[in-house]
Every structure is written in C-alpha cells, then in structure tokens.
C-alpha cells in the first residue's frame, strides 16, 4: 500500500501542469559615464570649432569691444574737455621727446586753461543770484507787456474780458508744454539708454576699437594699399605687440602723433622717422617687421626698417602697394652711347634706390664681393659694373668665368685674360691668373715711390667653384679650400691685404654663401659687399657683415625670383643715408646682346686688345713669338702695353721685364721699337718680318 501511495504521489507530481516560461527580454548594457563624457566632449569641440560658432563668437567680441571702447573714448573726451589732462599729456610727451620749446608752449596753454576754468566756476557761483534778478525783471516786464496788449485788445473789441486774454494764452501754452513733456518723457526714458549705447557703439566702430582677429575678413583686407597717414602708422605701431609702446601711445594726449616726424614722399613710397618712447628699443620694432607690414596693409618686402643717426629712432620706408614689382628704367649705359668712365673720380650708374634716386657706386681701389642665390641676377649686376669701367681705357681686366655659359664672352678682345669654364682645369688657370695679379702687385709695391700704376681688375665670377676645387698641384698644395696652403685662397688674401694701394683689386661673384665656399677672411676683405636674395639671416651676415644686418640690412627677406637684380649694398663707395649701414638698390638689367654693344664701344676706345684664353707659366718660351701673339691685329702697340700683355701671358717669364729687356730682344731680332707721335711703339709688321726671316734662316741651315 505504501508503494501505491508513493506511486500515486509521483504521478501527481508529474501530472501537475507547468507554468509557461516567461520570455527573457535583453536588458541593454548601461552606457559607461566615461564614454558618455567623451561623446559629449567631441560634440562640444565640434560645435565650438565650427565656422558658424567662431563667426558668432567673433561678432559678439567685436560688437562688445565697440561698445566698451566707444564708452572709454567718449568718457576720455569728456574728461579731457573738463580738465587739463590733455595739456598735461602733451606736456609730458614733449618733454619725453626732448622738445622743451613745445613743452613750454603746452605749459602756458595749461595755465590759460586753468585760469579760464576758474573764471567760469566763479561765474557759476554767482549765477543763481543773477538768474533770480533776471527772472524777476523779466517776469515783471513780460507781465506788464501782456497786460498792455490785453488793454489794447479790450479797447479794440470793446470787451473788458480781453484784458486777461494774453495772460490766459500764456497759461495755455505752459499747460500744453507740460502735457507734451508728460507724454514724451516715458518713451525718451525708455529709448534714451539705447540711443546712448548706439552712439558709443558707433564711436568704437569708427575708431576700430575691436581687436584685428575679431574683424570680418572684408574689413581686414579693404585697406590693402591704402595711403599712409599718421593715424595709420600710429595704429600699426600700437598693434605691434610691444606692451610698453602700446601703453605709451595710450598715455599720449595726441594718440602718439608726437612720435612721428614728417611723412615724406620717397620714390615709389613714403618715409617717416619714428621716435620711440622710453622703454622701447629699436630692436623690438625691427624684429617685428612682418607684423608691422601687415598692420600697414603691406607685404613684408614693401616695408624697410633702418636706424638713422637720432637715438631711439627708427626710419620706416613704406612702398606703394605693388610698386616694387614694377621694373625700373634702362641703364644710362644703354641710353647714352657717348658715356665714358673715370676709374678715379667717376661712379658706375648701377640702378635706383628705394627712394627712386639714382644709385651710383665708386669702384676706385675697392675690392668687391657680390653674392646671392642662384639665378637672381648676380652676374648681370657684376657685369654692369665691369661694362661701365671698361669705358675707361686705362683699366685692364683679367676675367675668369667659372660657369662658362658665355655671360662674359663679350670681354674677348677687351680683357687681357679671359677664362671660361667650370672644370678643375679652368680653376687652375683662374688661380694662376690671380697669382699673376699677386706678382704684379708685388712688382708695383717695389717700384720707386710716386710711381703711377694703371688699374688692374682681377674678376672671378662663380668664385665658389675655386674654393671648392679638390685639385692639387705637383707640390701637393690644393687649389681650393681655405688653408694656409690653399693657392686660390692665399692669392685672394694677399691681394686683399695690399692690392688696393697699387690699383690691383679683386672682384668676386659667388652664390649661396657658406663658410666652406666663401671663407670668412676673404669675404671680410672686400670693401664693397653686395647681396641679392638669400635664404637665411646667417647667410646675410656672411654676405654683408654683422654691422649691416644689425642695422636693418635683410637680403634674406628679398623674394627669390620676384626681386631679381635687387641688391643690398654695404660700402663707403655709395651714398647711404646718414645713420644707416646699408642701402637697397634695384639694379639696371643689361641683357647679353646689349652688353655686347657696350663692350664693342669699349673696344673702339681701346683700339684692340689681345685676349689670352690660357694662362701659361712654363719656363721655355719663344719671346719673339710671344711678342707677336700679344700684338694682335694692331699695326703698332705701345711698348708699355706690350709689357703688360706679356706679363699676363707668363708672369714667371715676363713679370720682371723692363722696357730695356723688350728693346734688347727686338733689336736682336731686327724689329727694334720706334717712336710714333712721340711715344715708343712696337710695329707688328717688323716683328712678323723678323719671325719670317728667322724661319727662313732655320730652313736654310737645315738644308745645309
């Protein structure tokens, strides 16, 4: 039975209906707070950096600044009108500028203002008494007049009541005025503050009280190329980012106008001297040239900052917008075919300075160095000087063009030596040419005192090729480099040291200067240093020296490609404004074809020069054949010129020759010199005959 009960109990458990399973709903995972904050932050950052958000922010700042700035300006105007603050500021500004005469004048004006203000205040104290008396007299007189008018009306109208008619009309007028004031007072009180707010907003907007970054884009660019006025210059200086300068301008009663000298027309721009207030250095203004140019609505290359003689003063030259992109006129060498040169007293017409005045350079006894980046007009600028000097027939040129592109080909027949090419062999020849100049210099230095020497110009274009040349001679001495054994370097140094005393000068043109391709001792040996566009300030210091760069010279700020032919010059051979260490010159461009025409004019003046294309210092030479070679196509040549050409041909062989040595060789050959127009000359026909006779005699002896 027990088993049956257990069995029934189990059946009962199995037969019980089961409740349907409740479906399980997926519970979403709660968002983590960190992730939520990241999403919110990204959304806020996106909204904050959106153009509309930034535009709205600028608008709020701009209009708020207009109101705040306008309120400050109106308040200051009111304060200045009621007190002597304006006179006191102008007095302090005059004293700071050292203008004590103007300071005395402002002090006198301040005294007059205070005296007049005292009188006005005393009159104001007496005003109530005068007002009461005046009102009493006026009321009595007016009332009598109205009664008289009323009596006249009463008599005319035969009505006694008309006596008070004028008085009642006056009462009605007063009542009407009170009614009008009562009606208009509420709106005026409500609108008045808004009108005042609009007024100060308009003042702030007119004075540009908002920061530059908050202005709309069109407002920031509308003044591009605008005329330069005192307010424009002062505003540009105020916004330069120099706190002492900004504060000093705010404190000045004339808003900074006392700092400015007269704005003068200077060529294709204007020039103004700015006397900086105490606590502001000229270096702070020079170091912010780009920002100053932008504040003046100009490009950086259109603003030049130099230091005149006056202390704590900067001179600003501001070009007319786009004027520096216009070409200058042709060179006088092109327009004046009758022009000649004078090495001693003349100056080469090189171009124009930024003021538009002619820039002329004296070349007398001055070593010259011109450098710049590649393809900026270096060769053309150097060649223009050489072409002018070639019009002085007393000047001898020895030219080495280490580029060899034909830029100096027109000097064939003009220079006594012309080397053209970029190879190591050309560098060796150029080095020997410069060393020949050293030998000539030493010969001249040993001449009797008072001896006059014709100018000798040793010109090396692309001189960096010589300094970087790896070739060495038979004695293992390098041609390039800057060591004590480097042949080109040492020859250049010797000429720099003593050459100018005997009219032997070295002109060098280099590009992209470094300490390796333009050693310090060589670049500092030049009297005239000029630079076209460069890449860095350190290169500018190499080209022009620290003094010129510290004084405002900045060839590294010239625009490569756009400012071709523009050079910054540091030299005592060119007129530089007082207090400045350099001047910027836009040189005349003379193309190759025109250069050939000018060179031909120089050749016509000289009567022909035999140009040597290879410098040969070999010891075994045929003197008579060399004499014939240097005579060229000229029928007769001065013996002095023959000696110079022989020396250029071989310094070792002919460098020490005297007129007596030349005469002896020619007499032995039967081609002795003779006089023509009172001067000793060598006849080409005689030398040719002597050579022919010698050849004939040699043939006869061989046959025998």
XYZ file of C-alpha atoms in Angstrom:
704
model
C 0.000 0.000 0.000
C 2.824 2.194 0.832
C 4.205 1.624 -2.603
C 0.868 2.608 -4.124
C 0.809 5.826 -2.117
C 4.325 6.662 -3.257
C 3.431 5.811 -6.816
C 0.313 7.991 -6.676
C 2.374 10.815 -5.206
C 4.901 10.664 -8.033
C 2.123 10.527 -10.615
C 0.581 13.557 -9.030
C 3.882 15.419 -9.291
C 4.283 14.518 -12.898
C 0.725 15.329 -13.812
C 0.825 18.891 -12.357
C 0.659 21.430 -15.151
C 3.819 23.509 -15.544
C 3.606 27.286 -15.851
C 4.686 28.701 -19.181
C 8.243 30.139 -19.170
C 8.430 33.873 -19.029
C 10.291 35.204 -22.087
C 13.614 36.837 -21.139
C 13.992 40.345 -22.518
C 17.552 41.500 -23.301
C 18.486 44.311 -20.951
C 20.643 46.951 -22.676
C 24.061 47.419 -21.210
C 24.221 50.721 -19.358
C 26.342 53.396 -21.023
C 29.515 53.978 -19.127
C 29.958 57.557 -17.847
C 33.441 57.872 -19.372
C 32.189 57.022 -22.840
C 29.294 59.454 -22.445
C 31.663 62.242 -21.441
C 33.889 61.511 -24.469
C 30.951 61.705 -26.852
C 29.732 64.911 -25.272
C 33.221 66.409 -25.376
C 33.629 65.609 -29.054
C 30.262 67.146 -29.826
C 31.093 70.268 -27.879
C 34.521 70.538 -29.524
C 32.975 70.130 -32.968
C 30.389 72.785 -32.230
C 32.992 75.123 -30.772
C 35.273 74.859 -33.809
C 32.504 75.159 -36.374
C 32.750 78.179 -38.670
C 29.356 79.464 -37.576
C 30.311 79.212 -33.922
C 33.595 81.001 -34.493
C 31.881 83.656 -36.585
C 29.263 84.216 -33.907
C 31.971 84.429 -31.243
C 33.912 86.986 -33.253
C 30.752 89.030 -33.773
C 29.987 89.067 -30.039
C 33.562 90.086 -29.191
C 33.637 92.672 -31.982
C 30.423 94.478 -31.073
C 31.141 94.205 -27.367
C 34.548 95.764 -27.966
C 32.918 98.551 -29.967
C 30.681 99.419 -27.006
C 33.414 99.171 -24.374
C 35.952 101.030 -26.497
C 33.431 103.684 -27.517
C 32.463 104.259 -23.886
C 36.100 104.629 -22.950
C 36.731 107.078 -25.805
C 33.651 109.210 -25.024
C 34.491 109.238 -21.321
C 38.038 110.270 -22.069
C 36.869 113.025 -24.391
C 34.528 114.346 -21.730
C 37.257 114.201 -19.108
C 39.735 115.940 -21.397
C 37.170 118.646 -22.118
C 36.527 119.346 -18.459
C 40.094 119.066 -17.123
C 43.639 119.885 -18.161
C 44.546 116.225 -18.693
C 45.078 116.688 -22.436
C 47.511 119.547 -21.929
C 49.380 117.577 -19.268
C 49.784 114.557 -21.577
C 51.047 116.714 -24.423
C 53.414 118.432 -21.998
C 54.845 115.081 -20.872
C 55.128 113.861 -24.478
C 57.071 116.989 -25.476
C 59.411 116.588 -22.511
C 59.949 112.899 -23.343
C 60.828 113.827 -26.921
C 63.266 116.469 -25.685
C 61.276 119.292 -27.315
C 61.406 121.767 -24.435
C 60.162 124.660 -26.554
C 56.929 122.816 -27.267
C 56.763 121.766 -23.616
C 56.865 125.425 -22.551
C 54.119 126.248 -25.024
C 51.868 123.486 -23.665
C 52.559 124.607 -20.102
C 51.469 128.134 -20.993
C 48.285 126.807 -22.593
C 47.573 124.747 -19.493
C 47.898 127.835 -17.314
C 45.475 129.778 -19.521
C 43.016 126.895 -19.446
C 43.090 126.756 -15.644
C 42.613 130.494 -15.367
C 39.616 130.427 -17.719
C 38.162 127.452 -15.863
C 38.445 129.364 -12.558
C 36.561 132.286 -14.065
C 33.796 130.020 -15.311
C 33.430 128.452 -11.863
C 33.207 131.871 -10.171
C 30.601 132.915 -12.720
C 28.700 129.716 -11.942
C 28.650 130.566 -8.231
C 27.137 133.979 -8.994
C 24.684 132.551 -11.490
C 21.730 131.868 -9.051
C 21.632 135.481 -7.874
C 21.823 136.755 -11.418
C 19.192 134.258 -12.505
C 16.722 135.364 -9.791
C 17.241 139.007 -10.590
C 16.915 138.369 -14.271
C 13.783 136.288 -13.816
C 12.202 138.984 -11.636
C 12.999 141.706 -14.083
C 11.877 139.526 -16.984
C 8.641 138.429 -15.315
C 7.712 141.990 -14.347
C 8.447 143.331 -17.764
C 6.707 140.439 -19.535
C 3.618 140.680 -17.334
C 3.346 144.406 -17.957
C 3.672 143.826 -21.695
C 0.902 141.200 -21.668
C -1.424 143.468 -19.668
C -0.744 146.320 -22.079
C -1.577 144.038 -25.000
C -4.789 142.954 -23.195
C -5.857 146.553 -22.616
C -5.305 147.303 -26.281
C -7.440 144.284 -27.248
C -10.184 145.281 -24.800
C -10.331 148.798 -26.241
C -10.350 147.478 -29.781
C -13.012 144.848 -29.122
C -14.901 146.931 -26.537
C -14.772 143.906 -24.238
C -13.271 144.202 -20.748
C -12.615 140.443 -20.564
C -9.974 140.735 -23.320
C -7.637 142.360 -20.809
C -6.647 138.896 -19.459
C -6.707 137.148 -22.854
C -2.882 137.350 -23.391
C -2.291 136.091 -19.849
C -4.617 133.131 -20.415
C -2.887 132.354 -23.731
C 0.446 132.187 -21.898
C -1.093 129.874 -19.302
C -2.460 127.595 -22.055
C 0.959 127.490 -23.725
C 2.597 126.433 -20.473
C -0.057 123.774 -19.950
C 0.472 122.446 -23.476
C 4.227 122.210 -22.958
C 3.735 120.311 -19.706
C 1.349 117.928 -21.455
C 3.851 117.281 -24.258
C 6.682 116.638 -21.812
C 4.456 114.274 -19.835
C 3.598 112.305 -22.980
C 7.182 112.160 -24.358
C 9.036 111.612 -21.088
C 8.285 107.884 -20.842
C 9.436 106.963 -24.371
C 12.506 109.191 -24.003
C 13.482 107.462 -20.777
C 12.977 104.068 -22.432
C 14.805 104.892 -25.692
C 17.498 107.166 -24.293
C 19.851 104.451 -22.976
C 19.614 102.576 -26.270
C 20.447 105.741 -28.201
C 23.441 106.327 -25.930
C 24.507 102.714 -26.433
C 24.229 103.082 -30.205
C 26.252 106.274 -30.012
C 29.197 104.752 -28.145
C 28.992 101.690 -30.437
C 29.315 103.966 -33.470
C 32.285 105.779 -31.910
C 34.004 102.481 -31.118
C 33.372 101.129 -34.604
C 34.696 104.307 -36.234
C 37.880 104.212 -34.126
C 38.402 100.470 -34.696
C 38.206 99.579 -31.020
C 37.822 95.834 -31.733
C 40.861 93.519 -31.994
C 42.004 92.649 -35.505
C 41.159 88.960 -35.223
C 37.545 89.781 -34.395
C 37.010 91.923 -37.503
C 35.279 90.382 -40.539
C 37.542 89.274 -43.375
C 36.424 92.010 -45.770
C 37.083 94.691 -43.154
C 40.604 93.381 -42.662
C 41.520 93.477 -46.347
C 39.689 96.573 -47.604
C 42.574 98.831 -46.581
C 45.195 96.973 -48.659
C 47.302 99.570 -50.410
C 45.648 102.432 -48.522
C 47.566 105.722 -48.242
C 49.963 106.012 -45.333
C 48.739 108.618 -42.851
C 49.912 109.448 -39.298
C 46.949 107.607 -37.808
C 47.724 104.507 -39.888
C 51.364 104.487 -38.743
C 50.497 105.055 -35.080
C 47.818 102.352 -35.159
C 50.272 99.913 -36.767
C 52.830 100.626 -34.041
C 50.211 100.369 -31.309
C 49.132 96.923 -32.512
C 52.702 95.697 -32.925
C 52.590 93.618 -29.759
C 55.102 95.663 -27.746
C 53.396 96.395 -24.432
C 55.476 99.469 -23.421
C 54.900 101.005 -26.860
C 51.158 100.352 -26.723
C 50.834 101.803 -23.233
C 52.897 104.864 -24.115
C 50.696 105.599 -27.141
C 47.570 105.311 -24.990
C 49.019 107.766 -22.478
C 49.939 110.359 -25.099
C 47.444 113.160 -25.451
C 47.851 113.274 -29.215
C 47.392 109.481 -29.502
C 51.044 109.014 -30.485
C 51.363 111.665 -33.201
C 54.267 113.277 -31.329
C 56.397 110.211 -32.125
C 56.223 110.784 -35.871
C 58.314 113.073 -37.992
C 57.014 114.416 -41.305
C 55.822 111.764 -43.765
C 57.909 112.404 -46.888
C 57.455 111.172 -50.428
C 60.449 108.918 -51.144
C 60.481 107.427 -54.616
C 57.768 104.811 -55.013
C 56.781 105.070 -51.359
C 56.928 107.245 -48.272
C 59.427 107.637 -45.459
C 58.857 108.587 -41.840
C 61.059 108.730 -38.742
C 59.535 107.361 -35.539
C 60.967 108.421 -32.170
C 60.240 105.567 -29.798
C 59.150 106.266 -26.216
C 61.357 105.400 -23.283
C 61.440 101.686 -22.548
C 61.072 100.597 -26.190
C 64.182 99.505 -28.095
C 64.692 99.768 -31.834
C 65.463 96.026 -31.936
C 61.927 95.242 -30.763
C 60.469 97.107 -33.732
C 62.980 95.656 -36.218
C 62.212 92.148 -35.026
C 58.532 92.593 -35.879
C 58.909 93.727 -39.473
C 56.360 91.289 -40.869
C 53.690 92.213 -38.334
C 54.328 95.918 -38.866
C 53.987 95.466 -42.628
C 50.701 93.610 -42.185
C 49.435 96.327 -39.848
C 50.265 98.850 -42.570
C 48.386 96.730 -45.150
C 51.614 95.942 -46.991
C 53.672 92.856 -47.774
C 56.828 92.260 -45.778
C 59.123 93.147 -48.684
C 57.370 96.513 -49.054
C 58.448 97.803 -45.615
C 62.073 98.544 -44.699
C 63.205 99.473 -41.177
C 66.542 101.257 -40.763
C 68.229 103.213 -37.965
C 69.047 106.913 -38.570
C 71.518 108.927 -36.521
C 68.998 110.072 -33.914
C 68.891 107.904 -30.797
C 65.885 105.674 -30.105
C 64.571 106.307 -33.627
C 63.596 104.001 -36.469
C 63.137 105.079 -40.072
C 60.291 103.395 -41.915
C 60.220 103.265 -45.697
C 56.846 102.038 -46.910
C 56.385 101.272 -50.595
C 53.245 101.966 -52.540
C 51.387 98.705 -52.844
C 52.819 96.711 -55.767
C 55.339 99.415 -56.740
C 58.385 97.211 -56.172
C 57.072 94.719 -58.698
C 57.321 97.309 -61.482
C 60.605 97.377 -63.492
C 62.902 100.399 -63.407
C 64.147 102.209 -66.494
C 67.093 101.206 -68.703
C 70.707 101.807 -67.710
C 72.403 105.060 -68.773
C 74.980 102.801 -70.423
C 72.234 101.869 -72.871
C 70.609 105.258 -73.366
C 73.811 107.341 -73.575
C 76.170 105.992 -76.220
C 78.680 108.779 -75.564
C 79.190 107.841 -71.917
C 82.731 107.222 -70.721
C 84.096 106.131 -67.356
C 86.606 107.535 -64.896
C 88.073 104.961 -62.532
C 89.440 107.533 -60.100
C 86.621 110.061 -59.773
C 83.615 108.537 -61.501
C 80.798 106.365 -60.219
C 79.127 103.494 -62.040
C 75.383 104.002 -62.689
C 74.118 100.812 -61.078
C 70.402 101.365 -60.587
C 67.954 103.128 -58.281
C 67.494 103.112 -54.550
C 64.093 102.671 -52.966
C 63.531 106.424 -52.962
C 63.810 106.410 -56.753
C 67.136 108.274 -56.767
C 69.986 107.132 -58.981
C 72.357 104.767 -57.169
C 75.954 105.155 -58.322
C 78.905 103.146 -56.996
C 82.531 104.236 -56.813
C 84.940 101.426 -57.747
C 88.164 103.263 -57.011
C 90.592 100.984 -55.133
C 87.792 98.852 -53.690
C 87.715 95.078 -53.589
C 84.221 93.860 -54.401
C 82.122 90.862 -53.383
C 78.617 90.157 -54.643
C 76.681 87.086 -53.658
C 73.176 85.637 -53.676
C 71.159 82.591 -54.517
C 71.395 81.052 -57.969
C 69.578 82.764 -60.849
C 68.921 86.036 -59.023
C 70.879 88.355 -61.342
C 74.321 88.237 -59.725
C 76.302 88.000 -62.968
C 74.233 90.725 -64.641
C 74.767 93.087 -61.689
C 78.522 92.421 -61.621
C 78.813 92.667 -65.396
C 77.071 96.067 -65.417
C 79.847 97.473 -63.216
C 82.565 95.938 -65.371
C 80.997 97.277 -68.583
C 80.964 100.805 -67.222
C 84.560 100.596 -66.025
C 85.618 99.143 -69.384
C 84.798 102.565 -70.873
C 87.923 103.841 -69.093
C 90.689 102.786 -71.481
C 93.332 102.859 -68.714
C 91.759 99.919 -66.859
C 92.999 96.382 -67.542
C 90.692 93.415 -66.976
C 91.610 89.791 -66.322
C 88.441 87.753 -66.169
C 87.748 84.187 -65.061
C 84.175 82.974 -65.552
C 83.950 79.622 -63.773
C 80.474 78.963 -65.079
C 81.407 79.149 -68.740
C 77.918 79.887 -70.084
C 79.076 82.787 -72.255
C 77.996 85.550 -69.851
C 81.422 87.181 -70.200
C 82.135 86.303 -73.829
C 81.858 89.963 -74.880
C 85.093 90.629 -72.949
C 87.031 88.697 -75.588
C 89.126 91.458 -77.138
C 88.563 93.659 -74.091
C 90.185 91.725 -71.249
C 93.821 90.680 -71.451
C 92.871 87.297 -69.941
C 89.531 85.544 -70.352
C 88.968 82.084 -68.853
C 85.588 80.444 -69.328
C 84.638 77.046 -67.967
C 83.661 75.147 -64.798
C 86.230 72.349 -64.748
C 89.198 71.874 -62.445
C 91.497 72.880 -65.314
C 89.681 76.222 -65.551
C 90.009 76.675 -61.793
C 93.751 76.034 -62.091
C 94.007 78.670 -64.820
C 91.919 81.126 -62.750
C 94.178 80.525 -59.751
C 97.264 81.179 -61.833
C 95.602 84.337 -63.146
C 95.040 85.615 -59.597
C 98.566 84.590 -58.613
C 99.806 86.557 -61.615
C 97.950 89.523 -60.138
C 99.818 88.947 -56.878
C 103.147 89.007 -58.739
C 102.159 92.234 -60.483
C 101.102 93.723 -57.149
C 104.436 92.832 -55.553
C 106.324 94.316 -58.518
C 104.385 97.551 -58.158
C 104.934 97.651 -54.403
C 108.689 97.567 -55.020
C 108.595 100.368 -57.572
C 110.038 103.813 -56.721
C 107.752 105.987 -54.564
C 105.351 108.139 -56.548
C 105.088 105.708 -59.458
C 101.599 105.760 -61.043
C 100.070 102.412 -61.904
C 97.141 101.728 -64.234
C 94.167 99.950 -62.622
C 94.172 96.158 -62.819
C 90.868 94.379 -62.129
C 91.018 90.650 -61.392
C 87.441 89.416 -61.804
C 86.363 85.907 -60.806
C 82.724 85.012 -61.323
C 81.376 81.902 -59.559
C 84.340 82.013 -57.188
C 82.774 79.325 -55.004
C 83.902 76.838 -57.673
C 87.504 77.822 -56.982
C 87.152 77.499 -53.209
C 85.550 74.051 -53.565
C 88.016 72.722 -56.145
C 89.643 69.432 -54.991
C 92.630 69.597 -57.375
C 96.209 69.725 -56.020
C 99.421 70.742 -57.727
C 102.691 68.815 -58.038
C 103.731 70.004 -54.586
C 100.501 68.636 -53.059
C 99.175 72.141 -52.498
C 95.392 72.353 -53.023
C 93.958 74.932 -55.362
C 90.714 75.159 -53.368
C 89.964 75.285 -49.663
C 90.767 77.882 -47.037
C 94.002 76.603 -45.511
C 97.340 78.368 -45.435
C 98.468 76.134 -48.313
C 95.369 76.750 -50.498
C 96.599 78.568 -53.571
C 93.485 80.494 -54.621
C 92.617 81.438 -51.022
C 96.106 82.722 -50.275
C 96.323 84.673 -53.541
C 92.981 86.364 -52.791
C 94.112 87.178 -49.252
C 97.374 88.748 -50.457
C 95.552 90.992 -52.928
C 93.020 91.972 -50.247
C 95.831 92.908 -47.900
C 97.891 95.188 -50.147
C 96.475 95.304 -53.663
C 94.408 98.488 -53.436
C 97.496 100.559 -52.636
C 98.833 99.913 -56.160
C 95.481 99.764 -58.001
C 95.229 95.967 -58.065
C 91.719 94.953 -56.970
C 89.841 91.674 -56.819
C 86.141 91.356 -57.755
C 84.383 88.124 -56.861
C 80.895 86.843 -57.510
C 79.642 83.829 -55.550
C 76.346 82.119 -54.891
C 74.673 80.583 -51.846
C 77.496 81.538 -49.428
C 78.728 79.201 -46.701
C 81.889 79.101 -44.615
C 83.228 76.441 -46.982
C 82.646 78.132 -50.354
C 83.265 81.674 -49.092
C 85.805 81.771 -46.237
C 85.465 84.478 -43.611
C 88.830 86.118 -44.270
C 88.022 86.501 -47.970
C 84.523 87.911 -47.560
C 85.656 90.368 -44.899
C 88.488 91.595 -47.131
C 86.049 93.203 -49.606
C 85.401 96.939 -49.301
C 82.139 96.745 -51.224
C 79.825 93.902 -50.250
C 76.530 93.373 -52.042
C 73.936 90.656 -51.741
C 70.915 89.602 -53.718
C 68.193 87.378 -52.269
C 69.462 84.864 -49.718
C 67.864 82.071 -47.755
C 68.746 82.778 -44.127
C 69.898 85.559 -41.829
C 73.176 83.728 -41.214
C 73.906 83.900 -44.953
C 73.044 87.597 -44.893
C 75.622 88.104 -42.147
C 78.205 86.228 -44.237
C 77.456 88.385 -47.252
C 77.232 91.840 -45.653
C 78.662 91.543 -42.147
C 77.065 91.783 -38.723
C 77.009 95.577 -38.624
C 74.909 95.904 -41.763
C 72.431 93.201 -40.714
C 72.112 94.616 -37.193
C 71.430 97.986 -38.819
C 68.493 96.642 -40.801
C 70.000 95.019 -43.909
C 67.910 91.966 -44.757
C 68.720 90.340 -48.115
C 67.237 87.145 -46.688
C 63.822 88.854 -46.816
C 64.058 89.568 -50.546
C 61.812 87.333 -52.619
C 63.748 84.841 -54.767
C 62.596 85.100 -58.352
C 60.483 88.224 -57.777
C 63.250 90.560 -56.586
C 65.807 89.626 -59.237
C 68.526 92.228 -59.558
C 67.731 93.864 -56.199
C 70.879 94.084 -54.087
C 71.561 95.218 -50.549
C 74.863 97.095 -50.559
C 77.247 97.844 -47.701
C 80.024 100.107 -48.950
C 81.545 103.532 -48.490
C 81.538 103.854 -52.272
C 77.798 104.518 -52.496
C 75.710 107.244 -50.908
C 73.968 105.759 -47.878
C 71.530 107.810 -45.749
C 73.083 109.061 -42.518
C 72.897 106.530 -39.721
C 72.293 103.538 -41.984
C 74.794 100.767 -42.613
C 73.448 99.642 -45.997
C 71.208 100.615 -48.865
C 68.898 98.615 -51.118
C 69.440 99.113 -54.852
C 67.328 97.888 -57.755
C 69.985 97.393 -60.430
C 69.560 98.067 -64.130
C 69.364 94.881 -66.166
C 71.578 94.784 -69.263
C 70.919 91.733 -71.409
C 73.694 89.870 -73.224
C 73.093 91.410 -76.654
C 73.116 94.925 -75.227
C 76.220 94.064 -73.209
C 77.981 93.087 -76.436
C 77.170 96.501 -77.921
C 78.544 98.324 -74.873
C 81.657 96.115 -74.922
C 82.190 96.983 -78.579
C 82.133 100.685 -77.700
C 84.799 99.992 -75.060
C 86.886 98.076 -77.617
C 86.664 101.006 -80.027
C 88.029 103.296 -77.316
C 90.946 100.971 -76.626
C 91.970 100.254 -80.203
C 92.015 96.480 -79.728
C 93.309 94.165 -77.013
C 94.729 90.692 -77.462
C 92.904 88.335 -75.125
C 94.641 85.272 -73.738
C 92.401 82.302 -73.045
C 95.044 80.173 -71.302
C 97.499 81.317 -68.657
C 100.786 79.503 -69.275
C 103.614 79.817 -66.753
C 106.047 77.473 -68.489
C 109.731 78.459 -68.429
C 110.709 77.625 -72.030
C 109.163 80.330 -74.159
C 109.819 81.963 -77.506
C 109.948 85.661 -76.605
C 109.668 86.950 -80.203
C 106.686 84.676 -80.942
C 105.016 85.743 -77.712
C 105.511 89.392 -78.631
C 103.908 88.779 -81.999
C 100.977 86.988 -80.345
C 100.237 89.774 -77.885
C 100.350 92.447 -80.624
C 97.127 91.085 -82.077
C 95.823 92.780 -85.226
C 97.020 96.261 -84.288
C 99.658 97.779 -86.612
C 101.615 99.283 -83.724
C 101.298 98.968 -79.956
C 102.819 100.955 -77.135
C 105.771 99.224 -75.504
C 104.109 99.616 -72.089
C 101.038 97.747 -73.336
C 103.214 95.010 -74.818
C 104.922 94.527 -71.437
C 101.573 94.258 -69.647
C 100.288 91.685 -72.122
C 103.464 89.650 -71.878
C 103.209 89.703 -68.089
C 99.637 88.435 -68.311
C 100.767 85.742 -70.726
C 103.503 84.417 -68.438
C 104.108 86.116 -65.120
C 107.115 83.945 -64.307
C 108.880 84.718 -67.577
C 107.902 88.319 -68.321
C 106.722 89.656 -64.949
C 110.091 91.317 -64.241
C 110.758 92.594 -67.772
C 111.590 96.251 -68.239
C 111.369 98.339 -71.423
C 115.093 97.718 -71.807
C 114.590 93.933 -71.871
C 111.912 94.281 -74.529
C 114.077 96.598 -76.603
C 117.049 94.210 -76.432
C 115.019 91.221 -77.668
C 113.525 93.212 -80.529
C 116.827 94.753 -81.582
C 118.476 91.324 -81.639
C 115.696 90.162 -83.979
C 115.921 93.257 -86.176
C 112.498 94.586 -85.124
C 113.567 97.377 -82.787
C 110.889 99.726 -81.331
C 110.442 103.182 -82.814
C 108.693 106.420 -81.935
C 105.203 107.268 -83.137
C 103.609 110.556 -82.030
C 106.402 110.933 -79.514
C 105.893 107.538 -77.834
C 107.765 104.247 -78.224
C 105.786 101.584 -80.068
C 106.344 98.074 -81.443
C 105.453 97.553 -85.090
C 103.567 94.371 -85.898
C 104.938 94.246 -89.449
C 108.557 94.446 -88.217
C 108.028 91.595 -85.744
C 106.327 89.481 -88.413
C 109.221 90.110 -90.807
C 111.725 89.166 -88.100
C 109.854 85.908 -87.447
C 109.724 85.146 -91.151
C 113.463 85.807 -91.548
C 114.208 83.563 -88.594
C 112.136 80.756 -90.056
C 113.856 81.203 -93.421
C 117.289 81.110 -91.808
C 116.359 77.982 -89.880
C 115.232 76.266 -93.093
C 118.459 77.203 -94.852
C 120.612 75.864 -92.051
C 118.667 72.594 -92.007
C 119.129 72.145 -95.756
C 122.848 72.830 -95.442
